[in-house]
PDB file of C-alpha atoms and ligand atoms in Angstrom:
ATOM      1  CA  MET A 133     -21.351 -64.160 -70.530  1.00  0.00           C
ATOM      2  CA  ASN A 134     -24.542 -66.238 -70.349  1.00  0.00           C
ATOM      3  CA  GLN A 135     -25.363 -66.671 -66.518  1.00  0.00           C
ATOM      4  CA  LYS A 136     -28.308 -65.009 -64.595  1.00  0.00           C
ATOM      5  CA  ASP A 137     -26.219 -64.419 -61.248  1.00  0.00           C
ATOM      6  CA  ILE A 138     -22.454 -63.817 -60.033  1.00  0.00           C
ATOM      7  CA  LEU A 139     -22.138 -66.077 -57.098  1.00  0.00           C
ATOM      8  CA  GLY A 140     -18.333 -66.989 -57.238  1.00  0.00           C
ATOM      9  CA  LEU A 141     -15.378 -67.938 -59.098  1.00  0.00           C
ATOM     10  CA  TYR A 142     -15.220 -71.515 -58.057  1.00  0.00           C
ATOM     11  CA  ASP A 143     -17.931 -72.169 -60.916  1.00  0.00           C
ATOM     12  CA  MET A 144     -17.144 -69.464 -63.240  1.00  0.00           C
ATOM     13  CA  GLU A 145     -15.422 -70.383 -66.552  1.00  0.00           C
ATOM     14  CA  ALA A 146     -12.002 -68.647 -67.449  1.00  0.00           C
ATOM     15  CA  ALA A 147     -13.432 -67.134 -70.576  1.00  0.00           C
ATOM     16  CA  VAL A 148     -16.422 -65.145 -68.660  1.00  0.00           C
ATOM     17  CA  ILE A 149     -13.411 -64.017 -65.934  1.00  0.00           C
ATOM     18  CA  ASP A 150     -11.628 -62.940 -69.005  1.00  0.00           C
ATOM     19  CA  GLU A 151     -14.528 -61.272 -70.308  1.00  0.00           C
ATOM     20  CA  ILE A 152     -14.976 -59.703 -67.131  1.00  0.00           C
ATOM     21  CA  LEU A 153     -11.362 -58.329 -66.521  1.00  0.00           C
ATOM     22  CA  THR A 154     -11.394 -57.006 -70.506  1.00  0.00           C
ATOM     23  CA  ARG A 155     -14.277 -54.740 -70.067  1.00  0.00           C
ATOM     24  CA  GLY A 156     -13.270 -53.499 -66.588  1.00  0.00           C
ATOM     25  CA  LEU A 157     -10.033 -52.615 -68.185  1.00  0.00           C
ATOM     26  CA  ALA A 158     -11.466 -50.563 -70.467  1.00  0.00           C
ATOM     27  CA  TYR A 159     -14.024 -48.884 -67.917  1.00  0.00           C
ATOM     28  CA  LYS A 160     -10.688 -48.539 -65.613  1.00  0.00           C
ATOM     29  CA  SER A 161      -9.194 -46.284 -68.146  1.00  0.00           C
ATOM     30  CA  GLU A 162     -12.022 -44.284 -68.781  1.00  0.00           C
ATOM     31  CA  LEU A 163     -12.544 -43.615 -65.301  1.00  0.00           C
ATOM     32  CA  LYS A 164      -8.755 -42.429 -65.249  1.00  0.00           C
ATOM     33  CA  ARG A 165      -9.559 -39.902 -67.822  1.00  0.00           C
ATOM     34  CA  GLY A 166     -12.518 -38.616 -65.477  1.00  0.00           C
ATOM     35  CA  ASN A 167     -15.628 -40.161 -67.759  1.00  0.00           C
ATOM     36  CA  LYS A 168     -18.451 -41.152 -65.324  1.00  0.00           C
ATOM     37  CA  VAL A 169     -21.176 -41.042 -67.744  1.00  0.00           C
ATOM     38  CA  PHE A 170     -22.204 -44.377 -69.451  1.00  0.00           C
ATOM     39  CA  HIS A 171     -25.512 -45.941 -70.488  1.00  0.00           C
ATOM     40  CA  ALA A 172     -25.364 -49.865 -70.186  1.00  0.00           C
ATOM     41  CA  LEU A 173     -27.642 -49.873 -67.049  1.00  0.00           C
ATOM     42  CA  SER A 174     -30.003 -47.033 -68.107  1.00  0.00           C
ATOM     43  CA  GLY A 175     -33.559 -47.716 -67.107  1.00  0.00           C
ATOM     44  CA  LYS A 176     -32.493 -50.557 -64.748  1.00  0.00           C
ATOM     45  CA  SER A 177     -32.622 -50.567 -60.849  1.00  0.00           C
ATOM     46  CA  MET A 178     -30.214 -52.050 -58.378  1.00  0.00           C
ATOM     47  CA  VAL A 179     -30.323 -52.472 -54.600  1.00  0.00           C
ATOM     48  CA  THR A 180     -27.475 -53.197 -52.357  1.00  0.00           C
ATOM     49  CA  LEU A 181     -28.690 -55.319 -49.441  1.00  0.00           C
ATOM     50  CA  PHE A 182     -25.573 -55.578 -46.754  1.00  0.00           C
ATOM     51  CA  TYR A 183     -26.027 -57.574 -43.678  1.00  0.00           C
ATOM     52  CA  GLU A 184     -22.411 -56.855 -42.577  1.00  0.00           C
ATOM     53  CA  ASN A 185     -20.307 -53.782 -42.711  1.00  0.00           C
ATOM     54  CA  SER A 186     -18.479 -52.466 -45.638  1.00  0.00           C
ATOM     55  CA  THR A 187     -17.027 -49.425 -47.176  1.00  0.00           C
ATOM     56  CA  ARG A 188     -15.393 -50.404 -50.427  1.00  0.00           C
ATOM     57  CA  THR A 189     -17.430 -52.964 -51.461  1.00  0.00           C
ATOM     58  CA  ARG A 190     -20.890 -51.243 -50.884  1.00  0.00           C
ATOM     59  CA  CYS A 191     -19.726 -47.646 -52.036  1.00  0.00           C
ATOM     60  CA  SER A 192     -17.858 -49.109 -55.193  1.00  0.00           C
ATOM     61  CA  PHE A 193     -21.025 -51.324 -55.942  1.00  0.00           C
ATOM     62  CA  GLU A 194     -23.108 -48.013 -55.728  1.00  0.00           C
ATOM     63  CA  LEU A 195     -21.013 -45.904 -57.878  1.00  0.00           C
ATOM     64  CA  ALA A 196     -20.275 -48.376 -60.675  1.00  0.00           C
ATOM     65  CA  GLY A 197     -24.612 -48.900 -60.840  1.00  0.00           C
ATOM     66  CA  LYS A 198     -24.764 -44.978 -60.871  1.00  0.00           C
ATOM     67  CA  PHE A 199     -22.010 -44.403 -63.414  1.00  0.00           C
ATOM     68  CA  LEU A 200     -23.713 -47.111 -65.565  1.00  0.00           C
ATOM     69  CA  GLY A 201     -26.971 -45.061 -65.460  1.00  0.00           C
ATOM     70  CA  ALA A 202     -28.864 -47.186 -62.957  1.00  0.00           C
ATOM     71  CA  GLN A 203     -31.192 -46.143 -60.122  1.00  0.00           C
ATOM     72  CA  VAL A 204     -29.526 -47.516 -56.924  1.00  0.00           C
ATOM     73  CA  VAL A 205     -31.101 -47.859 -53.430  1.00  0.00           C
ATOM     74  CA  ASN A 206     -28.877 -48.797 -50.700  1.00  0.00           C
ATOM     75  CA  ILE A 207     -30.899 -50.853 -47.815  1.00  0.00           C
ATOM     76  CA  SER A 208     -29.373 -50.691 -44.418  1.00  0.00           C
ATOM     77  CA  VAL A 209     -30.463 -53.732 -42.844  1.00  0.00           C
ATOM     78  CA  ALA A 210     -29.988 -52.091 -39.413  1.00  0.00           C
ATOM     79  CA  ALA A 211     -32.968 -49.889 -40.456  1.00  0.00           C
ATOM     80  CA  SER A 212     -35.070 -52.406 -42.201  1.00  0.00           C
ATOM     81  CA  SER A 213     -37.722 -55.010 -41.521  1.00  0.00           C
ATOM     82  CA  VAL A 214     -34.894 -57.563 -41.154  1.00  0.00           C
ATOM     83  CA  GLN A 215     -34.875 -56.036 -37.568  1.00  0.00           C
ATOM     84  CA  LYS A 216     -38.258 -57.154 -37.218  1.00  0.00           C
ATOM     85  CA  GLY A 217     -37.805 -60.678 -37.907  1.00  0.00           C
ATOM     86  CA  GLU A 218     -38.104 -61.117 -41.836  1.00  0.00           C
ATOM     87  CA  THR A 219     -36.056 -63.736 -43.404  1.00  0.00           C
ATOM     88  CA  LEU A 220     -33.676 -63.478 -46.098  1.00  0.00           C
ATOM     89  CA  VAL A 221     -36.072 -65.071 -48.778  1.00  0.00           C
ATOM     90  CA  ASP A 222     -39.273 -62.857 -47.720  1.00  0.00           C
ATOM     91  CA  THR A 223     -36.923 -59.801 -47.923  1.00  0.00           C
ATOM     92  CA  GLY A 224     -35.746 -60.867 -51.384  1.00  0.00           C
ATOM     93  CA  LYS A 225     -39.451 -61.572 -52.780  1.00  0.00           C
ATOM     94  CA  THR A 226     -40.449 -58.083 -51.539  1.00  0.00           C
ATOM     95  CA  LEU A 227     -37.522 -56.487 -53.388  1.00  0.00           C
ATOM     96  CA  ASP A 228     -38.370 -58.529 -56.278  1.00  0.00           C
ATOM     97  CA  ALA A 229     -42.065 -57.308 -56.186  1.00  0.00           C
ATOM     98  CA  MET A 230     -40.805 -53.798 -56.709  1.00  0.00           C
ATOM     99  CA  GLN A 231     -39.507 -54.847 -60.083  1.00  0.00           C
ATOM    100  CA  ASN A 232     -35.630 -54.346 -58.914  1.00  0.00           C
ATOM    101  CA  ASP A 233     -33.323 -55.525 -61.958  1.00  0.00           C
ATOM    102  CA  VAL A 234     -30.157 -56.278 -59.783  1.00  0.00           C
ATOM    103  CA  MET A 235     -29.803 -57.288 -56.070  1.00  0.00           C
ATOM    104  CA  VAL A 236     -25.902 -57.005 -54.534  1.00  0.00           C
ATOM    105  CA  ILE A 237     -25.697 -58.803 -51.590  1.00  0.00           C
ATOM    106  CA  ARG A 238     -23.267 -59.105 -48.487  1.00  0.00           C
ATOM    107  CA  HIS A 239     -24.240 -61.768 -45.736  1.00  0.00           C
ATOM    108  CA  PRO A 240     -22.478 -63.428 -42.801  1.00  0.00           C
ATOM    109  CA  ALA A 241     -23.732 -66.913 -43.762  1.00  0.00           C
ATOM    110  CA  SER A 242     -22.007 -68.864 -46.665  1.00  0.00           C
ATOM    111  CA  GLY A 243     -24.487 -69.686 -49.239  1.00  0.00           C
ATOM    112  CA  ALA A 244     -26.809 -66.880 -48.387  1.00  0.00           C
ATOM    113  CA  ALA A 245     -26.376 -65.164 -52.070  1.00  0.00           C
ATOM    114  CA  ARG A 246     -27.313 -68.769 -53.638  1.00  0.00           C
ATOM    115  CA  LEU A 247     -30.311 -68.882 -51.671  1.00  0.00           C
ATOM    116  CA  LEU A 248     -31.534 -65.355 -52.720  1.00  0.00           C
ATOM    117  CA  ALA A 249     -30.799 -66.167 -56.565  1.00  0.00           C
ATOM    118  CA  LYS A 250     -32.696 -69.300 -56.276  1.00  0.00           C
ATOM    119  CA  THR A 251     -35.644 -67.090 -54.632  1.00  0.00           C
ATOM    120  CA  VAL A 252     -35.527 -63.604 -57.143  1.00  0.00           C
ATOM    121  CA  ARG A 253     -36.024 -63.159 -60.562  1.00  0.00           C
ATOM    122  CA  ALA A 254     -33.209 -60.216 -60.481  1.00  0.00           C
ATOM    123  CA  HIS A 255     -29.741 -60.941 -61.059  1.00  0.00           C
ATOM    124  CA  VAL A 256     -27.827 -61.447 -57.727  1.00  0.00           C
ATOM    125  CA  ILE A 257     -24.276 -60.539 -57.205  1.00  0.00           C
ATOM    126  CA  ASN A 258     -22.591 -61.996 -54.267  1.00  0.00           C
ATOM    127  CA  ALA A 259     -20.851 -59.096 -52.318  1.00  0.00           C
ATOM    128  CA  GLY A 260     -19.337 -61.719 -49.888  1.00  0.00           C
ATOM    129  CA  ASP A 261     -20.901 -64.599 -48.303  1.00  0.00           C
ATOM    130  CA  GLY A 262     -19.671 -65.760 -44.796  1.00  0.00           C
ATOM    131  CA  MET A 263     -16.437 -67.770 -45.152  1.00  0.00           C
ATOM    132  CA  ASN A 264     -17.236 -68.791 -48.619  1.00  0.00           C
ATOM    133  CA  GLU A 265     -16.502 -66.362 -51.677  1.00  0.00           C
ATOM    134  CA  HIS A 266     -16.140 -62.549 -52.513  1.00  0.00           C
ATOM    135  CA  PRO A 267     -15.832 -62.943 -56.245  1.00  0.00           C
ATOM    136  CA  SER A 268     -15.939 -58.967 -56.875  1.00  0.00           C
ATOM    137  CA  GLN A 269     -12.910 -58.607 -54.848  1.00  0.00           C
ATOM    138  CA  ALA A 270     -10.837 -61.289 -56.148  1.00  0.00           C
ATOM    139  CA  LEU A 271     -11.849 -59.899 -59.861  1.00  0.00           C
ATOM    140  CA  LEU A 272     -10.668 -56.465 -58.834  1.00  0.00           C
ATOM    141  CA  ASP A 273      -7.405 -58.041 -57.651  1.00  0.00           C
ATOM    142  CA  MET A 274      -6.683 -59.739 -60.749  1.00  0.00           C
ATOM    143  CA  LEU A 275      -7.643 -56.751 -62.748  1.00  0.00           C
ATOM    144  CA  THR A 276      -4.872 -55.095 -60.936  1.00  0.00           C
ATOM    145  CA  MET A 277      -2.832 -57.456 -61.911  1.00  0.00           C
ATOM    146  CA  ARG A 278      -3.520 -57.890 -65.470  1.00  0.00           C
ATOM    147  CA  GLU A 279      -3.225 -54.075 -65.673  1.00  0.00           C
ATOM    148  CA  HIS A 280       0.141 -54.000 -64.313  1.00  0.00           C
ATOM    149  CA  PHE A 281       1.631 -57.148 -65.812  1.00  0.00           C
ATOM    150  CA  GLY A 282      -0.442 -57.391 -68.783  1.00  0.00           C
ATOM    151  CA  LYS A 283      -1.416 -60.921 -68.153  1.00  0.00           C
ATOM    152  CA  ILE A 284      -2.163 -63.134 -65.143  1.00  0.00           C
ATOM    153  CA  SER A 285      -0.630 -66.597 -66.518  1.00  0.00           C
ATOM    154  CA  GLY A 286       2.682 -67.705 -65.316  1.00  0.00           C
ATOM    155  CA  LEU A 287       2.221 -64.968 -62.156  1.00  0.00           C
ATOM    156  CA  LYS A 288       3.238 -66.418 -58.875  1.00  0.00           C
ATOM    157  CA  VAL A 289       0.994 -64.987 -55.970  1.00  0.00           C
ATOM    158  CA  ALA A 290       1.738 -65.394 -52.547  1.00  0.00           C
ATOM    159  CA  ILE A 291      -1.226 -65.162 -50.012  1.00  0.00           C
ATOM    160  CA  LEU A 292      -0.489 -64.627 -45.983  1.00  0.00           C
ATOM    161  CA  GLY A 293      -2.370 -64.869 -43.134  1.00  0.00           C
ATOM    162  CA  ASP A 294      -5.976 -65.907 -42.147  1.00  0.00           C
ATOM    163  CA  ILE A 295      -6.806 -68.249 -45.166  1.00  0.00           C
ATOM    164  CA  TYR A 296      -9.380 -70.176 -43.110  1.00  0.00           C
ATOM    165  CA  HIS A 297     -12.193 -67.269 -42.731  1.00  0.00           C
ATOM    166  CA  SER A 298     -11.037 -65.552 -45.688  1.00  0.00           C
ATOM    167  CA  ARG A 299     -13.645 -65.650 -48.879  1.00  0.00           C
ATOM    168  CA  VAL A 300     -11.216 -63.445 -50.491  1.00  0.00           C
ATOM    169  CA  ALA A 301      -8.474 -65.945 -50.340  1.00  0.00           C
ATOM    170  CA  LYS A 302     -10.965 -68.835 -51.653  1.00  0.00           C
ATOM    171  CA  SER A 303     -12.030 -66.639 -54.441  1.00  0.00           C
ATOM    172  CA  ASN A 304      -8.508 -65.696 -55.838  1.00  0.00           C
ATOM    173  CA  LEU A 305      -7.354 -69.040 -55.566  1.00  0.00           C
ATOM    174  CA  TYR A 306     -10.422 -69.935 -57.757  1.00  0.00           C
ATOM    175  CA  GLY A 307      -9.641 -67.240 -60.294  1.00  0.00           C
ATOM    176  CA  LEU A 308      -6.062 -67.264 -60.308  1.00  0.00           C
ATOM    177  CA  THR A 309      -5.335 -70.830 -61.043  1.00  0.00           C
ATOM    178  CA  LYS A 310      -8.049 -70.829 -63.421  1.00  0.00           C
ATOM    179  CA  LEU A 311      -6.046 -68.233 -65.445  1.00  0.00           C
ATOM    180  CA  GLY A 312      -2.689 -69.960 -65.129  1.00  0.00           C
ATOM    181  CA  ALA A 313      -1.254 -68.297 -61.833  1.00  0.00           C
ATOM    182  CA  GLN A 314       0.455 -70.312 -59.246  1.00  0.00           C
ATOM    183  CA  VAL A 315      -1.058 -69.660 -55.623  1.00  0.00           C
ATOM    184  CA  THR A 316       1.175 -70.097 -52.478  1.00  0.00           C
ATOM    185  CA  MET A 317      -0.263 -69.592 -49.182  1.00  0.00           C
ATOM    186  CA  PHE A 318       1.238 -69.469 -45.622  1.00  0.00           C
ATOM    187  CA  GLY A 319      -0.557 -68.632 -42.398  1.00  0.00           C
ATOM    188  CA  PRO A 320      -0.951 -69.909 -38.588  1.00  0.00           C
ATOM    189  CA  ARG A 321      -1.621 -73.903 -39.043  1.00  0.00           C
ATOM    190  CA  THR A 322      -4.811 -73.229 -37.354  1.00  0.00           C
ATOM    191  CA  LEU A 323      -5.948 -70.702 -40.092  1.00  0.00           C
ATOM    192  CA  ILE A 324      -5.148 -73.255 -43.048  1.00  0.00           C
ATOM    193  CA  PRO A 325      -8.418 -74.966 -44.288  1.00  0.00           C
ATOM    194  CA  ALA A 326      -8.147 -78.568 -44.864  1.00  0.00           C
ATOM    195  CA  GLY A 327      -7.868 -79.725 -48.113  1.00  0.00           C
ATOM    196  CA  ILE A 328      -7.301 -76.408 -49.623  1.00  0.00           C
ATOM    197  CA  GLU A 329      -4.103 -77.931 -51.627  1.00  0.00           C
ATOM    198  CA  LYS A 330      -6.292 -80.050 -53.814  1.00  0.00           C
ATOM    199  CA  LEU A 331      -7.774 -76.703 -55.166  1.00  0.00           C
ATOM    200  CA  GLY A 332      -4.719 -75.525 -56.420  1.00  0.00           C
ATOM    201  CA  ALA A 333      -2.885 -73.884 -53.514  1.00  0.00           C
ATOM    202  CA  LYS A 334       0.679 -74.453 -52.573  1.00  0.00           C
ATOM    203  CA  ILE A 335       0.483 -74.558 -49.016  1.00  0.00           C
ATOM    204  CA  CYS A 336       4.147 -73.354 -47.718  1.00  0.00           C
ATOM    205  CA  SER A 337       6.045 -73.830 -44.169  1.00  0.00           C
ATOM    206  CA  SER A 338       7.258 -70.501 -43.657  1.00  0.00           C
ATOM    207  CA  ARG A 339       6.655 -67.079 -45.237  1.00  0.00           C
ATOM    208  CA  GLU A 340      10.055 -66.676 -46.896  1.00  0.00           C
ATOM    209  CA  GLU A 341       8.901 -70.380 -48.988  1.00  0.00           C
ATOM    210  CA  ALA A 342       5.622 -68.570 -49.772  1.00  0.00           C
ATOM    211  CA  VAL A 343       7.130 -65.503 -51.069  1.00  0.00           C
ATOM    212  CA  ASP A 344      10.254 -66.839 -52.760  1.00  0.00           C
ATOM    213  CA  GLY A 345       9.866 -65.359 -56.352  1.00  0.00           C
ATOM    214  CA  ALA A 346       6.608 -64.109 -56.092  1.00  0.00           C
ATOM    215  CA  ASP A 347       5.432 -61.432 -58.386  1.00  0.00           C
ATOM    216  CA  VAL A 348       2.622 -60.458 -56.053  1.00  0.00           C
ATOM    217  CA  VAL A 349       2.176 -60.781 -52.071  1.00  0.00           C
ATOM    218  CA  MET A 350      -1.211 -60.419 -50.814  1.00  0.00           C
ATOM    219  CA  GLY A 351      -2.016 -59.575 -46.869  1.00  0.00           C
ATOM    220  CA  LEU A 352      -5.185 -60.764 -45.860  1.00  0.00           C
ATOM    221  CA  ARG A 353      -7.246 -59.118 -42.998  1.00  0.00           C
ATOM    222  CA  ILE A 354      -7.351 -60.735 -39.547  1.00  0.00           C
ATOM    223  CA  GLN A 355     -11.001 -61.259 -39.055  1.00  0.00           C
ATOM    224  CA  LEU A 356     -11.636 -60.598 -35.325  1.00  0.00           C
ATOM    225  CA  GLU A 357     -15.323 -60.791 -35.899  1.00  0.00           C
ATOM    226  CA  ARG A 358     -14.788 -64.418 -37.159  1.00  0.00           C
ATOM    227  CA  GLN A 359     -12.303 -65.883 -34.900  1.00  0.00           C
ATOM    228  CA  LYS A 360     -12.399 -68.450 -32.189  1.00  0.00           C
ATOM    229  CA  ALA A 361     -10.586 -67.976 -29.242  1.00  0.00           C
ATOM    230  CA  GLY A 362      -7.025 -69.449 -29.587  1.00  0.00           C
ATOM    231  CA  ASN A 363      -6.327 -69.691 -33.326  1.00  0.00           C
ATOM    232  CA  PHE A 364      -3.384 -67.435 -32.684  1.00  0.00           C
ATOM    233  CA  PRO A 365      -1.902 -65.921 -29.379  1.00  0.00           C
ATOM    234  CA  SER A 366      -1.861 -62.351 -30.012  1.00  0.00           C
ATOM    235  CA  LEU A 367      -1.915 -59.754 -32.929  1.00  0.00           C
ATOM    236  CA  GLY A 368       1.905 -58.946 -31.727  1.00  0.00           C
ATOM    237  CA  GLU A 369       2.879 -62.418 -32.440  1.00  0.00           C
ATOM    238  CA  PHE A 370       0.657 -62.697 -35.510  1.00  0.00           C
ATOM    239  CA  ALA A 371       2.844 -59.689 -36.940  1.00  0.00           C
ATOM    240  CA  LYS A 372       5.863 -61.305 -35.887  1.00  0.00           C
ATOM    241  CA  TYR A 373       5.578 -64.355 -37.316  1.00  0.00           C
ATOM    242  CA  TYR A 374       2.953 -64.404 -40.080  1.00  0.00           C
ATOM    243  CA  GLY A 375       2.560 -60.892 -41.407  1.00  0.00           C
ATOM    244  CA  ALA A 376       4.424 -59.426 -44.280  1.00  0.00           C
ATOM    245  CA  ASN A 377       7.503 -56.815 -43.295  1.00  0.00           C
ATOM    246  CA  GLU A 378      10.579 -55.297 -45.534  1.00  0.00           C
ATOM    247  CA  GLU A 379      12.531 -58.478 -44.560  1.00  0.00           C
ATOM    248  CA  VAL A 380      10.154 -60.932 -45.643  1.00  0.00           C
ATOM    249  CA  ILE A 381       9.680 -59.014 -48.782  1.00  0.00           C
ATOM    250  CA  LYS A 382      13.368 -59.216 -49.915  1.00  0.00           C
ATOM    251  CA  TYR A 383      12.558 -63.115 -50.994  1.00  0.00           C
ATOM    252  CA  ALA A 384       9.861 -61.619 -53.539  1.00  0.00           C
ATOM    253  CA  LYS A 385      10.915 -60.616 -57.146  1.00  0.00           C
ATOM    254  CA  PRO A 386      12.178 -57.045 -57.181  1.00  0.00           C
ATOM    255  CA  GLY A 387       9.526 -54.833 -57.489  1.00  0.00           C
ATOM    256  CA  ALA A 388       6.771 -57.500 -56.353  1.00  0.00           C
ATOM    257  CA  LEU A 389       3.362 -55.870 -55.776  1.00  0.00           C
ATOM    258  CA  ILE A 390       2.033 -55.519 -52.565  1.00  0.00           C
ATOM    259  CA  MET A 391      -1.896 -56.110 -52.351  1.00  0.00           C
ATOM    260  CA  HIS A 392      -4.143 -56.113 -49.446  1.00  0.00           C
ATOM    261  CA  PRO A 393      -8.138 -56.217 -49.983  1.00  0.00           C
ATOM    262  CA  GLY A 394      -8.698 -53.850 -47.016  1.00  0.00           C
ATOM    263  CA  PRO A 395      -9.500 -52.702 -44.414  1.00  0.00           C
ATOM    264  CA  VAL A 396      -5.553 -53.436 -43.361  1.00  0.00           C
ATOM    265  CA  ASN A 397      -4.728 -53.834 -39.637  1.00  0.00           C
ATOM    266  CA  ARG A 398      -1.616 -51.463 -40.132  1.00  0.00           C
ATOM    267  CA  GLY A 399       1.386 -53.164 -38.516  1.00  0.00           C
ATOM    268  CA  VAL A 400      -0.386 -56.734 -38.103  1.00  0.00           C
ATOM    269  CA  GLU A 401      -0.967 -58.173 -41.637  1.00  0.00           C
ATOM    270  CA  LEU A 402       1.445 -55.713 -43.376  1.00  0.00           C
ATOM    271  CA  THR A 403       3.959 -53.124 -41.933  1.00  0.00           C
ATOM    272  CA  SER A 404       3.092 -49.260 -42.687  1.00  0.00           C
ATOM    273  CA  ALA A 405       6.211 -49.324 -44.893  1.00  0.00           C
ATOM    274  CA  LEU A 406       5.008 -51.863 -47.047  1.00  0.00           C
ATOM    275  CA  ILE A 407       1.178 -50.510 -47.148  1.00  0.00           C
ATOM    276  CA  ASP A 408       2.717 -46.736 -48.031  1.00  0.00           C
ATOM    277  CA  GLY A 409       5.593 -48.018 -50.232  1.00  0.00           C
ATOM    278  CA  ASP A 410       6.285 -47.621 -54.022  1.00  0.00           C
ATOM    279  CA  THR A 411       4.999 -50.842 -54.887  1.00  0.00           C
ATOM    280  CA  SER A 412       1.880 -50.935 -53.243  1.00  0.00           C
ATOM    281  CA  LYS A 413      -1.329 -51.214 -54.756  1.00  0.00           C
ATOM    282  CA  ILE A 414      -3.897 -50.956 -52.333  1.00  0.00           C
ATOM    283  CA  GLU A 415      -5.274 -47.802 -53.135  1.00  0.00           C
ATOM    284  CA  ASP A 416      -5.383 -48.745 -56.948  1.00  0.00           C
ATOM    285  CA  GLN A 417      -7.123 -51.694 -55.996  1.00  0.00           C
ATOM    286  CA  VAL A 418      -9.992 -49.380 -54.928  1.00  0.00           C
ATOM    287  CA  LEU A 419     -10.343 -47.883 -58.398  1.00  0.00           C
ATOM    288  CA  SER A 420     -10.200 -51.618 -59.888  1.00  0.00           C
ATOM    289  CA  GLY A 421     -13.127 -52.218 -57.646  1.00  0.00           C
ATOM    290  CA  VAL A 422     -15.307 -49.649 -58.993  1.00  0.00           C
ATOM    291  CA  ALA A 423     -14.451 -50.838 -62.695  1.00  0.00           C
ATOM    292  CA  VAL A 424     -14.703 -54.487 -62.167  1.00  0.00           C
ATOM    293  CA  ARG A 425     -18.271 -53.821 -60.509  1.00  0.00           C
ATOM    294  CA  MET A 426     -19.215 -51.884 -63.538  1.00  0.00           C
ATOM    295  CA  SER A 427     -18.023 -54.665 -65.938  1.00  0.00           C
ATOM    296  CA  MET A 428     -19.815 -56.852 -63.895  1.00  0.00           C
ATOM    297  CA  LEU A 429     -22.902 -55.412 -63.878  1.00  0.00           C
ATOM    298  CA  ALA A 430     -22.784 -54.255 -67.457  1.00  0.00           C
ATOM    299  CA  LEU A 431     -22.517 -57.888 -68.641  1.00  0.00           C
ATOM    300  CA  LEU A 432     -25.105 -59.083 -66.467  1.00  0.00           C
ATOM    301  CA  GLY A 433     -27.314 -56.311 -67.742  1.00  0.00           C
ATOM    302  CA  LYS A 434     -26.709 -57.084 -71.317  1.00  0.00           C
ATOM    303  CA  GLU A 435     -28.437 -60.940 -70.360  1.00  0.00           C
ATOM    304  CA  ASP A 436     -31.951 -59.080 -70.245  1.00  0.00           C
TER     305      ASP A 436
HETATM  306  N1   CP B 110     -12.420 -55.698 -49.209  1.00  0.00           N
HETATM  307  C1   CP B 110     -13.822 -55.557 -48.827  1.00  0.00           C
HETATM  308  O1   CP B 110     -14.517 -56.330 -49.159  1.00  0.00           O
HETATM  309  O2   CP B 110     -13.751 -54.205 -47.833  1.00  0.00           O
HETATM  310  P1   CP B 110     -15.181 -53.732 -47.430  1.00  0.00           P
HETATM  311  O3   CP B 110     -15.515 -54.629 -46.272  1.00  0.00           O
HETATM  312  O4   CP B 110     -14.811 -52.407 -46.930  1.00  0.00           O
HETATM  313  O5   CP B 110     -16.199 -53.870 -48.674  1.00  0.00           O
END
């Protein structure tokens, strides 16, 4: 890898994605054996700067940094000088002046991570920017698929739900198609972004069509905080017409994986039977998240 920052998968080369996944699989195997002491970031420092809520992403970046030997500081935006009106650029310059090596940022505005990356000397990792990209989530999803199937190329991945607001769906679309997977999508017409077919997605007219022959069925969280009123009538109607359930999943390949980035709205995007079923990878995705973030951090650290 030869890049300062990781801002998205749209402009990441397939070879780099492959390198991150290969190293991530090795870290996952070590984590499963209980090994948590590595030295790739020994002597380095890392800051997490989250302007939006998070459980999985913030915690797994923190653990990943600590397992690699970095000094990690978590900034709570609610308790920082952001509340006194400090801009993102000024906050970035302040953290840079403290000689931080890596900044991990989540922000509600698309493009915020790119702005920070242009401003600071430190490596910047985008942990989710508005409706744009969430590269570490897509990489952990691909790592989970590659570990299970041994490959990404040739897989059919069905993504259901709120595609419009989902940075997870967009990063997965970019990454999966670069590695040779087919991506089908279905959701309310009001929640399908215009022109997404041009980026490689097949937009389907029913859940059954999207899921037909799929190796993986991925639900997406309904992002109530980003919804404009009227995109769909109610959560009950969403579950009934757009969610995945035991009947819909019969159209997928036998043993198809059930995935979801979390947090899940149980009974809305996926039924509890699917979430807790034998082929659900939702908890395994969380471990993949620590491993793939270790890989991203280690590969960026190599650039110094
Ligand atoms: N999938 C995901 O980004 O979860 P968090 O919001 O908990 O980080």
